[in-house]
mmCIF file of C-alpha atoms in Angstrom:
data_model
loop_
_atom_site.group_PDB
_atom_site.id
_atom_site.type_symbol
_atom_site.label_atom_id
_atom_site.label_comp_id
_atom_site.label_asym_id
_atom_site.label_seq_id
_atom_site.Cartn_x
_atom_site.Cartn_y
_atom_site.Cartn_z
ATOM 1 C CA MET G 22 -10.361 2.474 -13.209
ATOM 2 C CA THR G 23 -7.676 4.916 -14.115
ATOM 3 C CA GLN G 24 -6.935 4.711 -17.777
ATOM 4 C CA SER G 25 -3.247 4.549 -19.126
ATOM 5 C CA ALA G 26 -1.863 7.384 -21.198
ATOM 6 C CA THR G 27 -1.498 4.931 -24.193
ATOM 7 C CA ASP G 28 -5.261 3.928 -24.308
ATOM 8 C CA THR G 29 -6.811 4.624 -27.631
ATOM 9 C CA ALA G 30 -10.215 3.563 -26.705
ATOM 10 C CA GLY G 31 -11.347 6.734 -24.811
ATOM 11 C CA SER G 32 -8.443 9.298 -25.618
ATOM 12 C CA SER G 33 -7.114 11.227 -28.306
ATOM 13 C CA PRO G 34 -3.591 12.374 -28.751
ATOM 14 C CA LEU G 35 -2.716 16.021 -27.254
ATOM 15 C CA PRO G 36 -1.757 18.787 -29.412
ATOM 16 C CA SER G 37 1.892 19.878 -29.690
ATOM 17 C CA PRO G 38 3.402 21.747 -26.554
ATOM 18 C CA LYS G 39 3.076 25.082 -28.558
ATOM 19 C CA GLU G 40 -0.535 24.395 -29.497
ATOM 20 C CA ARG G 41 -1.299 23.594 -25.864
ATOM 21 C CA ARG G 42 0.014 27.070 -24.796
ATOM 22 C CA ARG G 43 -1.952 28.728 -27.675
ATOM 23 C CA LEU G 44 -5.242 27.031 -26.668
ATOM 24 C CA ARG G 45 -4.745 28.022 -22.959
ATOM 25 C CA GLU G 46 -4.012 31.665 -23.847
ATOM 26 C CA ALA G 47 -6.983 31.761 -26.294
ATOM 27 C CA GLN G 48 -9.299 30.954 -23.470
ATOM 28 C CA SER G 49 -7.384 33.613 -21.254
ATOM 29 C CA LEU G 50 -6.143 31.067 -18.722
ATOM 30 C CA SER G 51 -2.983 31.622 -16.716
ATOM 31 C CA GLU G 52 -0.577 28.737 -15.836
ATOM 32 C CA GLU G 53 -1.753 29.380 -12.211
ATOM 33 C CA GLN G 54 -5.365 28.875 -13.041
ATOM 34 C CA VAL G 55 -4.631 25.740 -15.028
ATOM 35 C CA ALA G 56 -2.348 24.325 -12.300
ATOM 36 C CA ALA G 57 -5.246 24.913 -9.894
ATOM 37 C CA ALA G 58 -7.808 23.234 -11.810
ATOM 38 C CA MET G 59 -5.724 20.331 -12.413
ATOM 39 C CA GLY G 60 -4.348 20.040 -8.878
ATOM 40 C CA VAL G 61 -0.657 20.348 -9.865
ATOM 41 C CA THR G 62 2.002 23.042 -9.594
ATOM 42 C CA PRO G 63 2.703 25.795 -12.265
ATOM 43 C CA ALA G 64 6.015 24.370 -13.020
ATOM 44 C CA THR G 65 4.192 21.062 -14.224
ATOM 45 C CA VAL G 66 1.931 23.052 -16.520
ATOM 46 C CA ARG G 67 5.055 24.709 -17.939
ATOM 47 C CA ALA G 68 6.506 21.377 -18.541
ATOM 48 C CA TRP G 69 3.521 20.227 -20.506
ATOM 49 C CA GLU G 70 3.565 23.287 -22.584
ATOM 50 C CA SER G 71 7.410 22.931 -23.310
ATOM 51 C CA GLY G 72 7.463 19.353 -24.114
ATOM 52 C CA ARG G 73 9.399 18.197 -21.268
ATOM 53 C CA ALA G 74 6.334 16.106 -19.916
ATOM 54 C CA SER G 75 2.862 15.117 -20.589
ATOM 55 C CA PRO G 76 -0.177 14.537 -18.658
ATOM 56 C CA ARG G 77 -1.024 10.972 -17.834
ATOM 57 C CA GLY G 78 -4.112 8.989 -16.594
ATOM 58 C CA ARG G 79 -7.036 10.833 -15.595
ATOM 59 C CA LYS G 80 -5.219 14.304 -15.828
ATOM 60 C CA ARG G 81 -4.705 13.809 -19.586
ATOM 61 C CA GLU G 82 -8.356 13.946 -20.361
ATOM 62 C CA ALA G 83 -9.011 16.511 -17.929
ATOM 63 C CA TYR G 84 -6.242 18.652 -19.473
ATOM 64 C CA ALA G 85 -7.501 18.081 -22.883
ATOM 65 C CA LYS G 86 -11.089 19.249 -22.007
ATOM 66 C CA LEU G 87 -9.506 22.272 -20.148
ATOM 67 C CA ILE G 88 -7.585 23.722 -22.929
ATOM 68 C CA GLY G 89 -10.543 22.664 -25.379
ATOM 69 C CA SER G 90 -8.575 20.102 -27.490
ATOM 70 C CA ALA G 91 -10.733 17.129 -26.442
ATOM 71 C CA GLY G 92 -13.155 17.399 -29.496
ATOM 72 C CA THR G 93 -10.457 18.602 -32.027
ATOM 73 C CA GLY G 94 -9.039 15.079 -32.602
ATOM 74 C CA GLY G 95 -5.593 16.461 -31.676
ATOM 75 C CA THR G 96 -5.267 19.661 -33.092
ATOM 76 C CA GLY G 97 -1.515 20.317 -34.034
ATOM 77 C CA ALA G 98 -1.017 16.810 -35.208
ATOM 78 C CA PRO G 99 2.822 17.501 -36.152
ATOM 79 C CA GLY G 100 3.353 17.452 -32.336
ATOM 80 C CA ALA G 101 1.194 14.620 -31.502
ATOM 81 C CA SER G 102 4.119 12.191 -31.716
ATOM 82 C CA GLU G 103 5.788 13.948 -28.989
ATOM 83 C CA SER G 104 3.252 13.179 -26.339
ATOM 84 C CA THR G 105 2.100 9.752 -27.585
ATOM 85 C CA PRO G 106 4.447 6.809 -27.127
ATOM 86 C CA PRO G 107 5.278 4.634 -29.991
ATOM 87 C CA GLY G 108 2.750 1.990 -30.618
ATOM 88 C CA ALA G 109 -0.039 3.940 -28.884
ATOM 89 C CA HIS G 110 -2.333 3.897 -32.163
ATOM 90 C CA GLY G 111 -1.986 0.065 -32.477
ATOM 91 C CA LYS G 112 -4.175 -2.562 -30.998
ATOM 92 C CA ARG G 113 -2.571 -4.023 -27.870
ATOM 93 C CA ALA G 114 -3.670 -5.602 -24.697
ATOM 94 C CA ASP G 115 -3.988 -3.506 -21.711
ATOM 95 C CA LEU G 116 -4.257 -4.903 -18.127
ATOM 96 C CA THR G 117 -6.063 -1.689 -16.928
ATOM 97 C CA LYS G 118 -9.034 -2.182 -19.346
ATOM 98 C CA PRO G 119 -12.242 -3.087 -17.506
ATOM 99 C CA SER G 120 -13.849 -6.568 -18.333
ATOM 100 C CA SER G 121 -16.402 -6.467 -21.007
ATOM 101 C CA SER G 122 -19.835 -5.962 -19.149
ATOM 102 C CA PRO G 123 -22.842 -3.649 -19.824
ATOM 103 C CA ALA G 124 -22.324 -0.201 -18.310
ATOM 104 C CA PRO G 125 -24.730 0.675 -15.589
ATOM 105 C CA ALA G 126 -26.700 3.732 -15.539
ATOM 106 C CA ALA G 127 -25.143 6.955 -14.708
ATOM 107 C CA ALA G 128 -25.707 8.847 -11.461
ATOM 108 C CA PRO G 129 -27.670 11.960 -11.407
ATOM 109 C CA GLU G 130 -26.070 15.265 -11.058
ATOM 110 C CA GLY G 131 -27.004 15.670 -7.471
ATOM 111 C CA THR G 132 -25.000 12.743 -6.275
ATOM 112 C CA SER G 133 -21.266 12.775 -5.443
ATOM 113 C CA ALA G 134 -18.485 12.550 -7.942
ATOM 114 C CA GLY G 135 -17.186 9.224 -6.350
ATOM 115 C CA THR G 136 -20.744 7.638 -6.691
ATOM 116 C CA ALA G 137 -21.084 8.859 -10.204
ATOM 117 C CA GLU G 138 -17.658 7.422 -11.178
ATOM 118 C CA THR G 139 -18.527 3.883 -9.633
ATOM 119 C CA ALA G 140 -22.076 3.861 -11.238
ATOM 120 C CA GLY G 141 -20.719 3.780 -14.518
ATOM 121 C CA ALA G 142 -18.346 5.247 -15.947
ATOM 122 C CA ASP G 143 -15.583 7.337 -17.413
ATOM 123 C CA GLU G 144 -17.761 8.981 -19.966
ATOM 124 C CA PRO G 145 -20.602 11.527 -19.715
ATOM 125 C CA PRO G 146 -24.001 10.282 -19.891
ATOM 126 C CA THR G 147 -25.426 9.824 -23.296
ATOM 127 C CA THR G 148 -28.433 11.849 -23.163
ATOM 128 C CA ASP G 149 -29.760 14.402 -25.771
ATOM 129 C CA ARG G 150 -30.191 17.103 -23.037
ATOM 130 C CA PRO G 151 -27.738 17.850 -20.369
ATOM 131 C CA ASP G 152 -30.496 18.334 -17.689
ATOM 132 C CA ALA G 153 -32.255 15.096 -18.561
ATOM 133 C CA PRO G 154 -33.515 13.208 -15.581
ATOM 134 C CA VAL G 155 -31.428 10.338 -14.615
ATOM 135 C CA PRO G 156 -32.477 7.281 -12.557
ATOM 136 C CA ALA G 157 -30.906 7.479 -8.869
ATOM 137 C CA VAL G 158 -28.311 4.805 -8.023
ATOM 138 C CA THR G 159 -28.493 3.031 -4.731
ATOM 139 C CA PRO G 160 -25.370 2.264 -2.993
ATOM 140 C CA ALA G 161 -25.579 -1.401 -3.591
ATOM 141 C CA GLU G 162 -25.978 -0.741 -7.341
ATOM 142 C CA ALA G 163 -23.045 1.619 -7.371
ATOM 143 C CA PHE G 164 -20.889 -0.892 -5.491
ATOM 144 C CA ASP G 165 -22.017 -3.592 -8.055
ATOM 145 C CA ALA G 166 -21.121 -1.579 -10.949
ATOM 146 C CA LEU G 167 -17.745 -0.779 -9.375
ATOM 147 C CA TYR G 168 -17.118 -4.624 -8.686
ATOM 148 C CA VAL G 169 -18.281 -5.702 -12.147
ATOM 149 C CA LYS G 170 -16.175 -3.088 -13.985
ATOM 150 C CA ASN G 171 -12.799 -3.530 -12.162
ATOM 151 C CA ALA G 172 -12.635 -7.003 -10.343
ATOM 152 C CA ALA G 173 -11.181 -8.743 -13.456
ATOM 153 C CA ALA G 174 -8.539 -6.228 -14.259
ATOM 154 C CA LEU G 175 -7.628 -5.764 -10.503
ATOM 155 C CA PHE G 176 -7.259 -9.526 -10.288
ATOM 156 C CA ARG G 177 -4.781 -9.515 -13.347
ATOM 157 C CA GLN G 178 -2.732 -6.616 -11.775
ATOM 158 C CA THR G 179 -2.681 -8.491 -8.534
ATOM 159 C CA PHE G 180 -1.342 -11.531 -10.084
ATOM 160 C CA LEU G 181 1.540 -9.440 -11.593
ATOM 161 C CA LEU G 182 2.565 -8.449 -8.040
ATOM 162 C CA THR G 183 2.358 -11.859 -6.451
ATOM 163 C CA GLY G 184 2.591 -14.609 -9.264
ATOM 164 C CA ARG G 185 -0.164 -16.591 -7.141
ATOM 165 C CA ARG G 186 -3.683 -16.903 -8.369
ATOM 166 C CA SER G 187 -5.224 -17.860 -5.085
ATOM 167 C CA LEU G 188 -3.654 -14.963 -3.307
ATOM 168 C CA SER G 189 -4.653 -12.472 -6.047
ATOM 169 C CA ARG G 190 -8.223 -13.523 -5.837
ATOM 170 C CA GLU G 191 -8.077 -13.237 -2.062
ATOM 171 C CA ALA G 192 -6.655 -9.930 -2.062
ATOM 172 C CA VAL G 193 -9.370 -8.624 -4.604
ATOM 173 C CA GLU G 194 -12.120 -9.926 -2.456
ATOM 174 C CA ARG G 195 -10.592 -8.632 0.541
ATOM 175 C CA ALA G 196 -10.349 -5.151 -0.948
ATOM 176 C CA PHE G 197 -13.946 -5.088 -2.102
ATOM 177 C CA GLU G 198 -15.054 -6.241 1.123
ATOM 178 C CA GLN G 199 -13.217 -3.443 2.830
ATOM 179 C CA ALA G 200 -14.680 -1.025 0.456
ATOM 180 C CA TRP G 201 -18.366 -2.106 1.227
ATOM 181 C CA GLN G 202 -17.620 -1.761 4.920
ATOM 182 C CA ARG G 203 -16.522 1.846 4.379
ATOM 183 C CA TRP G 204 -18.656 2.618 1.379
ATOM 184 C CA PRO G 205 -19.661 6.174 2.591
ATOM 185 C CA GLU G 206 -15.987 6.968 2.530
ATOM 186 C CA VAL G 207 -15.263 5.261 -0.764
ATOM 187 C CA ALA G 208 -18.250 6.602 -2.591
ATOM 188 C CA VAL G 209 -17.288 10.293 -2.220
ATOM 189 C CA ASP G 210 -13.439 9.474 -2.959
ATOM 190 C CA ARG G 211 -12.413 11.096 -6.305
ATOM 191 C CA ASP G 212 -11.243 7.547 -7.578
ATOM 192 C CA PRO G 213 -13.018 4.658 -5.889
ATOM 193 C CA ALA G 214 -11.338 2.186 -8.116
ATOM 194 C CA GLY G 215 -7.957 3.541 -6.949
ATOM 195 C CA TRP G 216 -9.044 3.023 -3.293
ATOM 196 C CA VAL G 217 -9.813 -0.513 -3.821
ATOM 197 C CA ARG G 218 -6.651 -1.232 -5.943
ATOM 198 C CA ALA G 219 -4.535 0.514 -3.119
ATOM 199 C CA ALA G 220 -6.158 -1.908 -0.461
ATOM 200 C CA ALA G 221 -5.632 -4.967 -2.776
ATOM 201 C CA TYR G 222 -2.072 -4.121 -3.567
ATOM 202 C CA GLU G 223 -1.410 -3.544 0.234
ATOM 203 C CA TYR G 224 -2.853 -6.945 1.088
ATOM 204 C CA ALA G 225 -1.169 -8.703 -1.652
ATOM 205 C CA VAL G 226 2.376 -7.618 -0.840
ATOM 206 C CA SER G 227 2.120 -8.210 2.923
ATOM 207 C CA PRO G 228 5.015 -10.034 4.161
ATOM 208 C CA TRP G 229 2.952 -12.276 6.374
ATOM 209 C CA HIS G 230 1.781 -14.485 3.649
ATOM 210 C CA ARG G 231 5.220 -16.042 3.577
ATOM 211 C CA LEU G 232 4.200 -17.717 6.805
ATOM 212 C CA ARG G 233 1.103 -19.431 5.047
ATOM 213 C CA ARG G 234 1.897 -22.783 3.469
ATOM 214 C CA ALA G 235 -0.507 -22.049 0.558
ATOM 215 C CA HIS G 236 1.183 -19.046 -0.443
ATOM 216 C CA ARG G 237 4.872 -19.753 0.059
ATOM 217 C CA HIS G 238 5.748 -20.624 -3.549
ATOM 218 C CA PRO G 239 4.358 -18.958 -6.800
ATOM 219 C CA ASP G 240 2.181 -20.738 -9.255
ATOM 220 C CA PRO G 241 3.705 -22.406 -12.320
ATOM 221 C CA PRO G 242 5.041 -19.692 -14.751
ATOM 222 C CA PRO G 243 3.503 -19.089 -18.217
ATOM 223 C CA ALA G 244 4.429 -21.525 -21.020
ATOM 224 C CA ALA G 245 5.863 -18.782 -23.224
ATOM 225 C CA PRO G 246 9.648 -18.006 -22.608
ATOM 226 C CA GLY G 247 9.019 -14.246 -22.820
ATOM 227 C CA ALA G 248 6.147 -14.158 -20.549
ATOM 228 C CA ARG G 249 7.903 -16.353 -18.193
ATOM 229 C CA ALA G 250 10.927 -14.251 -18.156
ATOM 230 C CA LEU G 251 9.090 -11.076 -17.612
ATOM 231 C CA LEU G 252 7.232 -12.514 -14.743
ATOM 232 C CA ASP G 253 10.487 -13.759 -13.119
ATOM 233 C CA ALA G 254 11.961 -10.483 -13.421
ATOM 234 C CA LEU G 255 8.948 -8.858 -11.664
ATOM 235 C CA LEU G 256 8.924 -11.275 -8.912
ATOM 236 C CA ASP G 257 12.723 -10.785 -8.287
ATOM 237 C CA LEU G 258 12.028 -6.952 -7.667
ATOM 238 C CA PRO G 259 11.372 -5.822 -4.255
ATOM 239 C CA PRO G 260 7.721 -5.377 -3.489
ATOM 240 C CA SER G 261 8.041 -1.550 -3.370
ATOM 241 C CA TYR G 262 9.796 -1.510 -6.686
ATOM 242 C CA ARG G 263 7.259 -4.021 -8.187
ATOM 243 C CA ARG G 264 4.471 -1.987 -7.138
ATOM 244 C CA THR G 265 5.856 1.222 -8.552
ATOM 245 C CA LEU G 266 6.633 -0.204 -11.856
ATOM 246 C CA LEU G 267 3.110 -1.745 -12.156
ATOM 247 C CA LEU G 268 1.304 1.591 -11.288
ATOM 248 C CA TYR G 269 3.324 3.801 -13.540
ATOM 249 C CA ASP G 270 4.053 1.615 -16.617
ATOM 250 C CA GLY G 271 1.094 -0.885 -16.224
ATOM 251 C CA VAL G 272 -1.806 1.091 -14.892
ATOM 252 C CA GLY G 273 -0.649 4.430 -16.182
ATOM 253 C CA LEU G 274 -0.663 6.591 -13.318
ATOM 254 C CA ASP G 275 1.588 9.609 -13.309
ATOM 255 C CA LEU G 276 4.442 9.997 -10.978
ATOM 256 C CA PRO G 277 2.817 12.056 -8.124
ATOM 257 C CA GLU G 278 -0.149 9.740 -7.932
ATOM 258 C CA THR G 279 2.365 6.686 -8.091
ATOM 259 C CA ALA G 280 4.214 8.145 -5.092
ATOM 260 C CA ALA G 281 1.034 9.039 -3.183
ATOM 261 C CA GLU G 282 -0.283 5.601 -3.618
ATOM 262 C CA THR G 283 3.010 4.012 -2.592
ATOM 263 C CA GLU G 284 3.266 6.394 0.226
ATOM 264 C CA ALA G 285 6.799 7.652 -0.920
ATOM 265 C CA SER G 286 8.006 10.918 -2.070
ATOM 266 C CA THR G 287 8.131 11.686 -5.784
ATOM 267 C CA PRO G 288 11.912 11.690 -6.030
ATOM 268 C CA ALA G 289 11.775 8.224 -4.192
ATOM 269 C CA ALA G 290 9.094 6.966 -6.523
ATOM 270 C CA ALA G 291 11.065 8.247 -9.561
ATOM 271 C CA SER G 292 14.196 6.418 -8.305
ATOM 272 C CA ARG G 293 12.428 3.048 -7.567
ATOM 273 C CA LEU G 294 10.997 3.483 -11.304
ATOM 274 C CA MET G 295 14.244 3.774 -12.898
ATOM 275 C CA ASN G 296 16.031 0.921 -10.792
ATOM 276 C CA ALA G 297 13.056 -1.308 -11.453
ATOM 277 C CA ARG G 298 13.251 -0.646 -15.167
ATOM 278 C CA ALA G 299 16.993 -1.401 -15.228
ATOM 279 C CA ALA G 300 16.654 -4.576 -13.094
ATOM 280 C CA VAL G 301 13.798 -5.860 -15.461
ATOM 281 C CA ALA G 302 15.688 -4.926 -18.623
ATOM 282 C CA GLU G 303 18.761 -7.011 -17.545
ATOM 283 C CA GLN G 304 16.448 -10.160 -17.700
ATOM 284 C CA VAL G 305 14.619 -9.220 -20.733
ATOM 285 C CA PRO G 306 16.811 -7.666 -23.124
ATOM 286 C CA GLU G 307 14.323 -6.431 -25.596
ATOM 287 C CA LEU G 308 13.177 -3.963 -22.907
ATOM 288 C CA ALA G 309 16.321 -2.234 -23.114
ATOM 289 C CA GLU G 310 15.940 -1.606 -26.961
ATOM 290 C CA PRO G 311 14.157 1.799 -26.844
ATOM 291 C CA SER G 312 16.359 4.589 -26.433
ATOM 292 C CA SER G 313 13.914 6.900 -24.608
ATOM 293 C CA PRO G 314 12.245 6.490 -21.446
ATOM 294 C CA THR G 315 8.991 7.209 -23.153
ATOM 295 C CA GLY G 316 9.427 4.212 -25.548
ATOM 296 C CA GLN G 317 10.477 2.147 -22.839
ATOM 297 C CA SER G 318 7.457 2.988 -20.831
ATOM 298 C CA ALA G 319 5.190 2.187 -23.563
ATOM 299 C CA LEU G 320 6.912 -1.234 -24.457
ATOM 300 C CA LEU G 321 6.717 -2.152 -20.893
ATOM 301 C CA HIS G 322 3.019 -1.187 -20.798
ATOM 302 C CA GLU G 323 2.393 -3.663 -23.763
ATOM 303 C CA GLN G 324 4.443 -6.529 -22.427
ATOM 304 C CA LEU G 325 2.654 -6.033 -18.984
ATOM 305 C CA GLY G 326 -0.870 -6.142 -20.586
ATOM 306 C CA ALA G 327 0.063 -9.198 -22.561
ATOM 307 C CA LEU G 328 1.502 -10.932 -19.671
ATOM 308 C CA ALA G 329 -1.743 -10.084 -17.587
ATOM 309 C CA LEU G 330 -3.899 -11.406 -20.307
ATOM 310 C CA THR G 331 -2.389 -14.845 -20.362
ATOM 311 C CA GLN G 332 -3.621 -15.584 -17.040
ATOM 312 C CA PRO G 333 -7.486 -16.399 -17.115
ATOM 313 C CA VAL G 334 -9.563 -14.585 -14.588
ATOM 314 C CA ALA G 335 -10.190 -16.839 -11.526
ATOM 315 C CA ALA G 336 -13.893 -17.552 -10.820
ATOM 316 C CA MET G 337 -14.945 -14.518 -8.814
ATOM 317 C CA PRO G 338 -17.866 -14.587 -6.572
ATOM 318 C CA ALA G 339 -20.854 -12.334 -7.312
ATOM 319 C CA ALA G 340 -21.156 -8.711 -6.147
ATOM 320 C CA ARG G 341 -23.999 -9.611 -3.870
ATOM 321 C CA ALA G 342 -21.791 -12.340 -2.240
ATOM 322 C CA ILE G 343 -19.100 -9.940 -1.620
ATOM 323 C CA ARG G 344 -21.589 -7.572 0.052
ATOM 324 C CA ASP G 345 -23.214 -10.309 2.091
ATOM 325 C CA GLY G 346 -19.680 -11.680 3.226
ATOM 326 C CA SER G 347 -18.447 -8.316 4.162
ATOM 327 C CA GLU G 348 -21.554 -7.603 6.339
ATOM 328 C CA HIS G 349 -21.310 -11.171 7.957
ATOM 329 C CA LYS G 350 -17.599 -10.542 8.787
ATOM 330 C CA ALA G 351 -18.508 -7.200 10.204
ATOM 331 C CA ARG G 352 -21.262 -8.859 12.442
ATOM 332 C CA LEU G 353 -18.745 -11.506 13.464
ATOM 333 C CA TRP G 354 -16.044 -8.797 14.389
ATOM 334 C CA THR G 355 -18.781 -6.870 16.444
ATOM 335 C CA ARG G 356 -19.818 -9.897 18.248
ATOM 336 C CA ALA G 357 -16.282 -10.783 18.995
ATOM 337 C CA ALA G 358 -15.593 -7.318 20.307
ATOM 338 C CA LEU G 359 -18.578 -7.286 22.542
ATOM 339 C CA ALA G 360 -17.842 -10.831 24.077
ATOM 340 C CA LEU G 361 -14.235 -9.760 24.715
ATOM 341 C CA THR G 362 -15.468 -6.573 26.529
ATOM 342 C CA ALA G 363 -17.942 -8.473 28.663
ATOM 343 C CA LEU G 364 -15.227 -11.068 29.459
ATOM 344 C CA ILE G 365 -12.904 -8.099 30.658
ATOM 345 C CA VAL G 366 -15.696 -6.508 32.557
ATOM 346 C CA GLY G 367 -16.765 -9.977 34.141
ATOM 347 C CA ILE G 368 -13.216 -10.716 35.213
ATOM 348 C CA ALA G 369 -12.877 -7.256 36.753
ATOM 349 C CA LEU G 370 -16.076 -7.502 38.731
ATOM 350 C CA ILE G 371 -15.000 -11.115 40.057
ATOM 351 C CA THR G 372 -11.578 -9.814 41.012
ATOM 352 C CA THR G 373 -13.118 -6.914 42.888
ATOM 353 C CA VAL G 374 -15.713 -9.099 44.842
ATOM 354 C CA THR G 375 -13.239 -11.916 45.798
ATOM 355 C CA SER G 376 -10.317 -9.667 46.747
ATOM 356 C CA PRO G 377 -9.736 -8.907 50.410
ATOM 357 C CA VAL G 378 -10.567 -5.403 51.766
ATOM 358 C CA ARG G 379 -7.758 -5.384 54.377
ATOM 359 C CA TYR G 380 -4.488 -6.981 54.780
ATOM 360 C CA GLY G 381 -3.170 -7.781 58.315
ATOM 361 C CA ASN G 382 0.122 -8.899 59.562
ATOM 362 C CA PRO G 383 0.225 -12.811 60.259
ATOM 363 C CA PRO G 384 0.656 -14.149 63.701
ATOM 364 C CA ALA G 385 4.573 -14.592 64.666
ATOM 365 C CA GLU G 386 5.772 -18.244 64.472
ATOM 366 C CA GLN G 387 9.072 -19.625 65.651
ATOM 367 C CA VAL G 388 11.137 -20.788 62.669
ATOM 368 C CA GLY G 389 13.177 -24.003 63.204
ATOM 369 C CA GLY G 390 16.017 -25.492 61.651
ATOM 370 C CA ALA G 391 17.658 -21.989 61.050
ATOM 371 C CA PRO G 392 21.575 -21.966 60.726
ATOM 372 C CA PRO G 393 23.248 -20.525 63.767
ATOM 373 C CA ARG G 394 24.291 -16.877 63.966
ATOM 374 C CA SER G 395 27.466 -16.412 61.896
ATOM 375 C CA GLY G 396 30.183 -13.836 62.746
ATOM 376 C CA PRO G 397 33.677 -13.807 64.649
ATOM 377 C CA GLN G 398 34.202 -16.491 67.174
ATOM 378 C CA LYS G 399 34.866 -15.908 71.000
ATOM 379 C CA LEU G 400 38.451 -15.076 71.622
ATOM 380 C CA THR G 401 40.801 -17.315 73.487
ATOM 381 C CA PRO G 402 42.961 -16.054 76.462
ATOM 382 C CA GLN G 403 46.028 -16.246 74.246
ATOM 383 C CA ASP G 404 44.118 -13.935 71.668
ATOM 384 C CA LEU G 405 43.189 -11.609 74.408
ATOM 385 C CA LYS G 406 46.650 -11.228 75.489
ATOM 386 C CA LEU G 407 48.018 -10.678 72.030
ATOM 387 C CA GLN G 408 45.411 -8.104 71.553
ATOM 388 C CA LYS G 409 46.153 -6.216 74.736
ATOM 389 C CA LYS G 410 49.885 -6.319 73.645
ATOM 390 C CA LEU G 411 49.273 -4.819 70.309
ATOM 391 C CA ARG G 412 47.260 -2.209 71.699
ATOM 392 C CA GLU G 413 50.039 -1.115 74.187
ATOM 393 C CA GLU G 414 52.518 -0.998 71.451
ATOM 394 C CA LEU G 415 50.158 1.367 69.400
ATOM 395 C CA VAL G 416 50.035 3.589 72.225
ATOM 396 C CA ARG G 417 53.757 4.144 72.390
ATOM 397 C CA GLY G 418 53.995 4.663 68.765
ATOM 398 C CA PRO G 419 55.658 2.699 65.800
ATOM 399 C CA ALA G 420 58.913 0.807 66.787
ATOM 400 C CA ARG G 421 61.201 -1.242 64.736
ATOM 401 C CA LEU G 422 60.404 -5.120 64.832
ATOM 402 C CA VAL G 423 63.278 -6.950 66.554
ATOM 403 C CA PRO G 424 63.431 -10.576 66.412
ATOM 404 C CA GLU G 425 63.154 -12.188 69.773
ATOM 405 C CA LEU G 426 65.771 -14.818 70.755
ATOM 406 C CA ARG G 427 64.291 -18.217 72.212
#
C-alpha cells in the first residue's frame, strides 16, 4: 500500500533543497527530465528544490533514488528537518502500515509492474545477483499476497470513513472481489493496492447504505475521550471532505494523487483538505496547536493512526474464500443475465406468434340509448315573423328605435 511521507520503516529523510538541486545537476539531469521521470510538472520539481514543497508517498522514494540520495542516509542533514514533519523519527502508529505477515516471493523481471507490486512488495528482491532467477508468481498467489498485506490496514481506514465495523468489512470484501473479477486490469495497474482502496472507499461512502437498517447508525464510539472526539469530528464531515482528509493526512498521498482518487481537481482537493482540517480542529483543539500546515498534517497522521489501531481488525475471510466468492457471484450474475435474455426473447416470440397479421373494420351496429341530437330548436311562427321583420329593417339601413304606443 502507499506509504506515508512520515513512515520511518522504509524511507530516509531527503536532503536539503539546495542539496537536491546539487545532486540533480551532478547527474546532468534537467528539471524537465526529472519531471518526466516522476510524472509531475517542472514547476513541481522547482518547488521541491526551493523548499516550498516535498514529495510524498511513492514519489518520495522514487525521487530519492532518482537524484541518488537513497543510500546516503539523507545527505545534507541540516535541511532534513525542512522536509520531515515533527515527530517523524519517533515510534508512532500508522494506519497505512500493512499487517505483520510473511512477505511472499517477488515476481520475476519479466512480469508486469503491477504483478510485482502485489506479489510482495515495496522493496527490491533480496538476492545477491541482480539477474538471479526468481520463481514465477501465479495470479492467485499475487492476489493472495495483495489481500494478506493490505486487508487489515484497509479495514481500519474504511472504519474511519464510516464508523461502522460491519460496513467496513463488507466494503473491503466487496473491493477485493471486484479486484479478482478484473484481475488482468488490476495486475498491470501501477498501484494495485490503490485500485482496491478506491473501490472500497467508493462502496463505503455510498449514500444508499442509509436505507439499510443495519447501517443506519454508527457503532459505539471508542472509550478514550480523545479518540471519541476525533471520530465524531470525522463523521461530521461531508463524505468527500472526510475521504480527502484520510487520503492526504492518513494514507500519505500527495495532493495530485488525492485529487485523482477523489475525482476532483487539485485546487478543489486542496480546498476540501483545508476546510476539513479547520472543521476537525474546532472539535479537537489540540490539532490547532501546530502553527504550520506540515506540523498539523503530521499530528493528524499520528492521531488518525492511533484512532485506527484502537479498533481490532474484524475476522476477515481467507483470500481463497474471497476468490471463490467472487467467482460464485460472477457465475450467478452471468446466469441471471442469460435467464433474463432468454425471457425477453421468449416473450418477443410469443407476441410475434399470437399477434394478428391483419386488422379489419368491425361490422356496423346500431347504437341504442344515445341522447337526441342537440342544436337550435324549430322556430315558431312568431319567431319567423320577427326574423323577417328584422331582416327588412337591416335592408333599409340603421334607424332610430322609437317606442311604440300600445
